[in-house]
Amino acid sequence: MNAGDYYYDSYDALYATIGTGVLIFYCIFVLAILVITLVAQWKIFAKAGKPGWACLVPFYSTYCLYDIAMGSGWLFLLAFIPCVGFVMAIILNIKLAQAFGKGIGFAVGLIFLPIIFLLILAFSKDEYIGPQ
């Protein structure tokens, strides 16, 4: 065998198969999280009197979420300013919890475990009371 020849090892095929399997599992996991989040947002938008399909439109969904939580959808433009966007995301979660009559503990849950707490917010009996 010359120095430039590639020696095909059976481990190469094994590593490629394992890598492909991990990638497929990861893609399915991410798609499942995406679908769960969209379902939760659809229900939250419907509870707040917004059209559910609004969660599917990229910038309009953010506008509607800020409108639901803060009363002014145009505040979402502040999220595009560096460093301010991080603070606005925290404020949005606090205001969203308050808009459904929840406290600061629920807001902390929305910040650190958003998927779980969005599902709780979407499927609970709590009603939308508006921006506080």
Coordinates of N, CA and C in Angstrom, one line a residue:
M1 N 0.8 -1.2 0.0 CA 0.0 0.0 0.0 C 0.9 1.2 0.0
N2 N 0.6 2.2 -0.9 CA 1.3 3.4 -1.0 C 0.9 4.4 0.1
A3 N 1.7 5.4 0.4 CA 1.4 6.3 1.4 C 0.2 7.1 1.1
G4 N -0.2 7.3 -0.2 CA -1.4 8.1 -0.5 C -2.6 7.3 -0.6
D5 N -2.6 6.0 -0.5 CA -3.8 5.2 -0.6 C -4.5 5.3 0.7
Y6 N -5.8 5.2 0.6 CA -6.7 5.2 1.8 C -7.1 3.8 2.1
Y7 N -6.9 3.4 3.3 CA -7.2 2.1 3.8 C -8.6 2.2 4.4
Y8 N -9.5 1.4 3.8 CA -10.9 1.4 4.3 C -11.0 0.5 5.4
D9 N -11.4 1.0 6.5 CA -11.6 0.2 7.8 C -13.0 0.1 8.1
S10 N -13.4 -1.1 8.6 CA -14.8 -1.3 8.9 C -15.3 -0.3 10.0
Y11 N -14.4 0.2 10.8 CA -14.8 1.2 11.8 C -15.2 2.5 11.2
D12 N -14.8 2.8 10.0 CA -15.2 4.0 9.3 C -16.7 4.0 9.0
A13 N -17.1 2.8 8.6 CA -18.6 2.6 8.3 C -19.4 2.7 9.5
L14 N -18.8 2.1 10.6 CA -19.5 2.1 11.9 C -19.7 3.5 12.4
Y15 N -18.6 4.3 12.4 CA -18.7 5.7 12.8 C -19.6 6.5 12.0
A16 N -19.6 6.3 10.7 CA -20.5 7.0 9.8 C -22.0 6.7 10.1
T17 N -22.3 5.4 10.4 CA -23.6 5.0 10.7 C -24.1 5.6 12.1
I18 N -23.2 5.6 13.0 CA -23.5 6.1 14.3 C -23.8 7.6 14.2
G19 N -22.9 8.3 13.5 CA -23.0 9.7 13.3 C -24.3 10.1 12.6
T20 N -24.7 9.3 11.6 CA -26.0 9.6 10.9 C -27.2 9.3 11.8
G21 N -27.1 8.3 12.6 CA -28.2 8.0 13.6 C -28.3 9.1 14.6
V22 N -27.2 9.6 15.1 CA -27.3 10.7 16.1 C -27.9 12.0 15.4
L23 N -27.5 12.3 14.2 CA -28.0 13.4 13.5 C -29.5 13.3 13.2
I24 N -29.9 12.1 12.8 CA -31.4 11.9 12.6 C -32.1 12.1 13.9
F25 N -31.6 11.5 15.0 CA -32.3 11.6 16.3 C -32.4 13.1 16.7
Y26 N -31.3 13.8 16.5 CA -31.2 15.3 16.9 C -32.3 16.1 16.1
C27 N -32.3 15.8 14.8 CA -33.3 16.5 13.9 C -34.7 16.2 14.3
I28 N -35.0 15.0 14.7 CA -36.4 14.6 15.1 C -36.7 15.3 16.4
F29 N -35.7 15.3 17.3 CA -35.9 16.0 18.6 C -36.2 17.5 18.5
V30 N -35.4 18.1 17.6 CA -35.6 19.6 17.4 C -36.9 19.9 16.8
L31 N -37.4 19.1 15.8 CA -38.7 19.2 15.2 C -39.8 19.0 16.2
A32 N -39.7 18.1 17.1 CA -40.7 17.8 18.1 C -40.8 19.0 19.0
I33 N -39.7 19.6 19.4 CA -39.7 20.8 20.3 C -40.3 22.0 19.6
L34 N -40.0 22.1 18.3 CA -40.6 23.2 17.5 C -42.1 23.0 17.4
V35 N -42.6 21.9 17.1 CA -44.1 21.6 17.0 C -44.7 21.9 18.4
I36 N -44.2 21.4 19.5 CA -44.7 21.6 20.8 C -44.8 23.1 21.1
T37 N -43.7 23.8 20.8 CA -43.7 25.3 21.0 C -44.8 26.0 20.2
L38 N -44.9 25.6 18.9 CA -45.9 26.2 18.1 C -47.3 26.0 18.6
V39 N -47.6 24.8 19.0 CA -48.9 24.4 19.6 C -49.2 25.3 20.8
A40 N -48.2 25.4 21.7 CA -48.4 26.2 22.9 C -48.6 27.7 22.6
Q41 N -47.9 28.2 21.6 CA -48.0 29.6 21.2 C -49.4 29.8 20.6
W42 N -49.8 28.9 19.7 CA -51.1 29.0 19.1 C -52.2 29.1 20.1
K43 N -52.2 28.3 21.2 CA -53.2 28.3 22.2 C -53.1 29.6 23.0
I44 N -51.9 30.1 23.3 CA -51.8 31.4 24.0 C -52.3 32.5 23.2
F45 N -52.0 32.6 21.9 CA -52.5 33.6 21.1 C -54.0 33.6 21.0
A46 N -54.6 32.4 20.9 CA -56.1 32.3 20.9 C -56.7 32.7 22.2
K47 N -56.1 32.4 23.3 CA -56.6 32.9 24.6 C -56.6 34.4 24.7
A48 N -55.6 35.0 24.1 CA -55.5 36.4 24.2 C -56.3 37.2 23.1
G49 N -57.0 36.4 22.3 CA -57.8 37.1 21.3 C -57.1 37.4 20.0
K50 N -55.9 36.9 19.8 CA -55.2 37.1 18.6 C -55.4 35.8 17.7
P51 N -55.2 35.9 16.4 CA -55.4 34.7 15.6 C -54.2 33.7 15.9
G52 N -54.6 32.5 16.0 CA -53.6 31.4 16.3 C -52.5 31.3 15.2
W53 N -52.9 31.5 14.0 CA -51.9 31.3 12.9 C -50.8 32.4 13.0
A54 N -51.0 33.4 13.8 CA -50.0 34.5 13.9 C -48.7 33.9 14.4
C55 N -48.7 32.8 15.2 CA -47.5 32.3 15.7 C -46.6 31.7 14.6
L56 N -47.1 31.5 13.4 CA -46.4 30.9 12.3 C -45.6 31.9 11.5
V57 N -46.0 33.2 11.6 CA -45.4 34.3 10.8 C -44.2 34.9 11.7
P58 N -43.0 34.8 11.2 CA -41.8 35.2 12.0 C -41.9 36.5 12.8
F59 N -41.9 37.6 12.1 CA -41.9 38.9 12.9 C -43.2 39.3 13.4
Y60 N -44.3 38.9 12.8 CA -45.6 39.2 13.3 C -45.9 38.4 14.6
S61 N -45.4 37.2 14.7 CA -45.6 36.5 16.0 C -44.9 37.2 17.1
T62 N -43.8 37.8 16.9 CA -43.1 38.5 18.0 C -43.8 39.8 18.3
Y63 N -44.3 40.5 17.3 CA -45.2 41.7 17.5 C -46.4 41.3 18.3
C64 N -47.1 40.2 18.0 CA -48.3 39.8 18.7 C -47.9 39.5 20.1
L65 N -46.8 38.8 20.4 CA -46.4 38.4 21.7 C -46.2 39.6 22.6
Y66 N -45.5 40.6 22.0 CA -45.3 41.8 22.8 C -46.6 42.6 23.0
D67 N -47.5 42.5 22.0 CA -48.8 43.2 22.2 C -49.6 42.5 23.3
I68 N -49.5 41.2 23.3 CA -50.2 40.4 24.4 C -49.7 40.8 25.8
A69 N -48.4 40.8 25.9 CA -47.7 40.9 27.2 C -47.6 42.3 27.6
M70 N -47.3 43.3 26.7 CA -47.0 44.6 27.1 C -48.0 45.7 26.7
G71 N -48.8 45.3 25.8 CA -49.8 46.2 25.3 C -49.4 47.0 24.1
S72 N -48.1 47.0 23.7 CA -47.6 47.7 22.6 C -46.7 46.7 21.8
G73 N -47.1 46.3 20.7 CA -46.4 45.4 19.9 C -45.1 45.9 19.3
W74 N -45.1 47.3 19.2 CA -43.9 47.9 18.5 C -42.7 47.8 19.4
L75 N -42.8 47.5 20.7 CA -41.7 47.3 21.6 C -40.7 46.2 21.2
F76 N -41.2 45.3 20.3 CA -40.4 44.2 19.9 C -39.2 44.7 19.1
L77 N -39.3 45.9 18.5 CA -38.1 46.5 17.8 C -36.9 46.7 18.7
L78 N -37.2 46.9 20.0 CA -36.1 47.1 21.0 C -35.2 45.8 21.1
A79 N -35.8 44.7 20.8 CA -35.1 43.4 20.9 C -34.0 43.3 19.9
F80 N -34.0 44.2 18.9 CA -32.9 44.1 17.9 C -31.7 44.9 18.3
I81 N -31.8 45.7 19.3 CA -30.6 46.4 19.8 C -29.8 45.5 20.7
P82 N -28.5 45.5 20.4 CA -27.6 44.6 21.2 C -27.7 44.9 22.7
C83 N -27.7 43.9 23.5 CA -27.8 43.9 24.9 C -29.2 44.3 25.4
V84 N -29.9 45.1 24.7 CA -31.2 45.5 25.1 C -32.2 44.3 24.8
G85 N -31.9 43.6 23.8 CA -32.7 42.4 23.5 C -32.8 41.4 24.6
F86 N -31.7 41.1 25.2 CA -31.6 40.2 26.4 C -32.5 40.7 27.5
V87 N -32.4 41.9 27.8 CA -33.2 42.5 28.9 C -34.7 42.5 28.5
M88 N -35.0 42.8 27.2 CA -36.4 42.8 26.8 C -37.0 41.4 26.8
A89 N -36.2 40.4 26.6 CA -36.7 39.0 26.6 C -37.1 38.7 28.0
I90 N -36.3 39.1 29.0 CA -36.7 38.8 30.4 C -37.9 39.6 30.8
I91 N -38.0 40.9 30.4 CA -39.2 41.7 30.7 C -40.4 41.1 30.1
L92 N -40.3 40.6 28.8 CA -41.4 40.0 28.1 C -42.0 38.8 28.9
N93 N -41.1 38.0 29.4 CA -41.6 36.8 30.1 C -42.3 37.2 31.4
I94 N -41.7 38.2 32.1 CA -42.4 38.7 33.3 C -43.8 39.2 33.0
K95 N -43.8 40.1 32.0 CA -45.1 40.7 31.6 C -46.1 39.7 31.1
L96 N -45.6 38.6 30.4 CA -46.5 37.6 29.9 C -47.1 36.8 31.0
A97 N -46.3 36.5 32.0 CA -46.9 35.8 33.2 C -47.9 36.7 33.9
Q98 N -47.7 38.0 34.0 CA -48.6 38.9 34.6 C -49.9 39.1 33.8
A99 N -49.8 39.0 32.5 CA -50.9 39.2 31.6 C -51.9 38.0 31.8
F100 N -51.4 36.9 32.3 CA -52.3 35.7 32.5 C -52.5 35.5 34.0
G101 N -52.2 36.5 34.9 CA -52.5 36.4 36.3 C -51.5 35.6 37.1
K102 N -50.4 35.4 36.5 CA -49.3 34.6 37.2 C -48.3 35.5 37.9
G103 N -47.6 34.9 38.9 CA -46.6 35.7 39.6 C -45.2 35.6 39.1
I104 N -44.3 36.1 39.9 CA -42.9 36.2 39.5 C -42.3 34.8 39.4
G105 N -42.8 33.8 40.2 CA -42.2 32.5 40.2 C -42.5 31.8 38.8
F106 N -43.7 32.1 38.3 CA -44.0 31.5 37.0 C -43.2 32.2 35.9
A107 N -42.9 33.5 36.1 CA -42.1 34.3 35.2 C -40.7 33.7 35.1
V108 N -40.2 33.3 36.3 CA -38.8 32.7 36.3 C -38.9 31.4 35.6
G109 N -39.9 30.6 35.7 CA -40.1 29.4 35.0 C -40.1 29.6 33.5
L110 N -40.8 30.7 33.1 CA -40.8 31.0 31.6 C -39.5 31.4 31.1
I111 N -38.6 32.0 32.0 CA -37.3 32.4 31.5 C -36.4 31.2 31.4
F112 N -36.4 30.3 32.4 CA -35.5 29.2 32.4 C -36.0 27.9 31.8
L113 N -37.2 27.6 31.8 CA -37.8 26.4 31.1 C -39.0 26.9 30.3
P114 N -38.8 27.6 29.2 CA -39.9 28.2 28.4 C -40.8 27.2 27.8
I115 N -40.4 26.1 27.3 CA -41.3 25.2 26.6 C -42.3 24.6 27.6
I116 N -41.8 24.2 28.8 CA -42.7 23.6 29.8 C -43.7 24.6 30.3
F117 N -43.2 25.8 30.6 CA -44.1 26.8 31.1 C -45.1 27.4 30.1
L118 N -44.6 27.5 28.8 CA -45.6 27.9 27.8 C -46.7 26.9 27.6
L119 N -46.4 25.6 27.7 CA -47.4 24.6 27.7 C -48.4 24.7 28.9
I120 N -47.8 24.9 30.1 CA -48.7 25.1 31.2 C -49.6 26.3 31.0
L121 N -49.0 27.4 30.5 CA -49.8 28.6 30.3 C -50.9 28.4 29.2
A122 N -50.5 27.6 28.2 CA -51.5 27.4 27.1 C -52.6 26.5 27.5
F123 N -52.4 25.5 28.3 CA -53.4 24.5 28.6 C -54.0 24.6 30.0
S124 N -53.7 25.7 30.7 CA -54.3 25.9 32.0 C -55.6 26.6 31.9
K125 N -56.3 26.7 32.9 CA -57.6 27.4 32.9 C -57.5 28.9 33.1
D126 N -56.3 29.3 33.3 CA -56.1 30.8 33.5 C -56.5 31.6 32.2
E127 N -57.2 32.7 32.5 CA -57.7 33.5 31.4 C -56.7 34.7 31.2
Y128 N -56.8 35.2 30.0 CA -56.0 36.4 29.7 C -56.6 37.6 30.3
I129 N -55.9 38.4 31.2 CA -56.5 39.6 31.8 C -55.9 40.9 31.2
G130 N -54.9 40.7 30.3 CA -54.4 41.9 29.7 C -53.1 42.4 30.3
P131 N -52.4 43.3 29.6 CA -51.1 43.8 30.1 C -51.3 44.5 31.4
Q132 N -50.3 44.3 32.3 CA -50.4 45.0 33.6 C -49.5 46.2 33.7

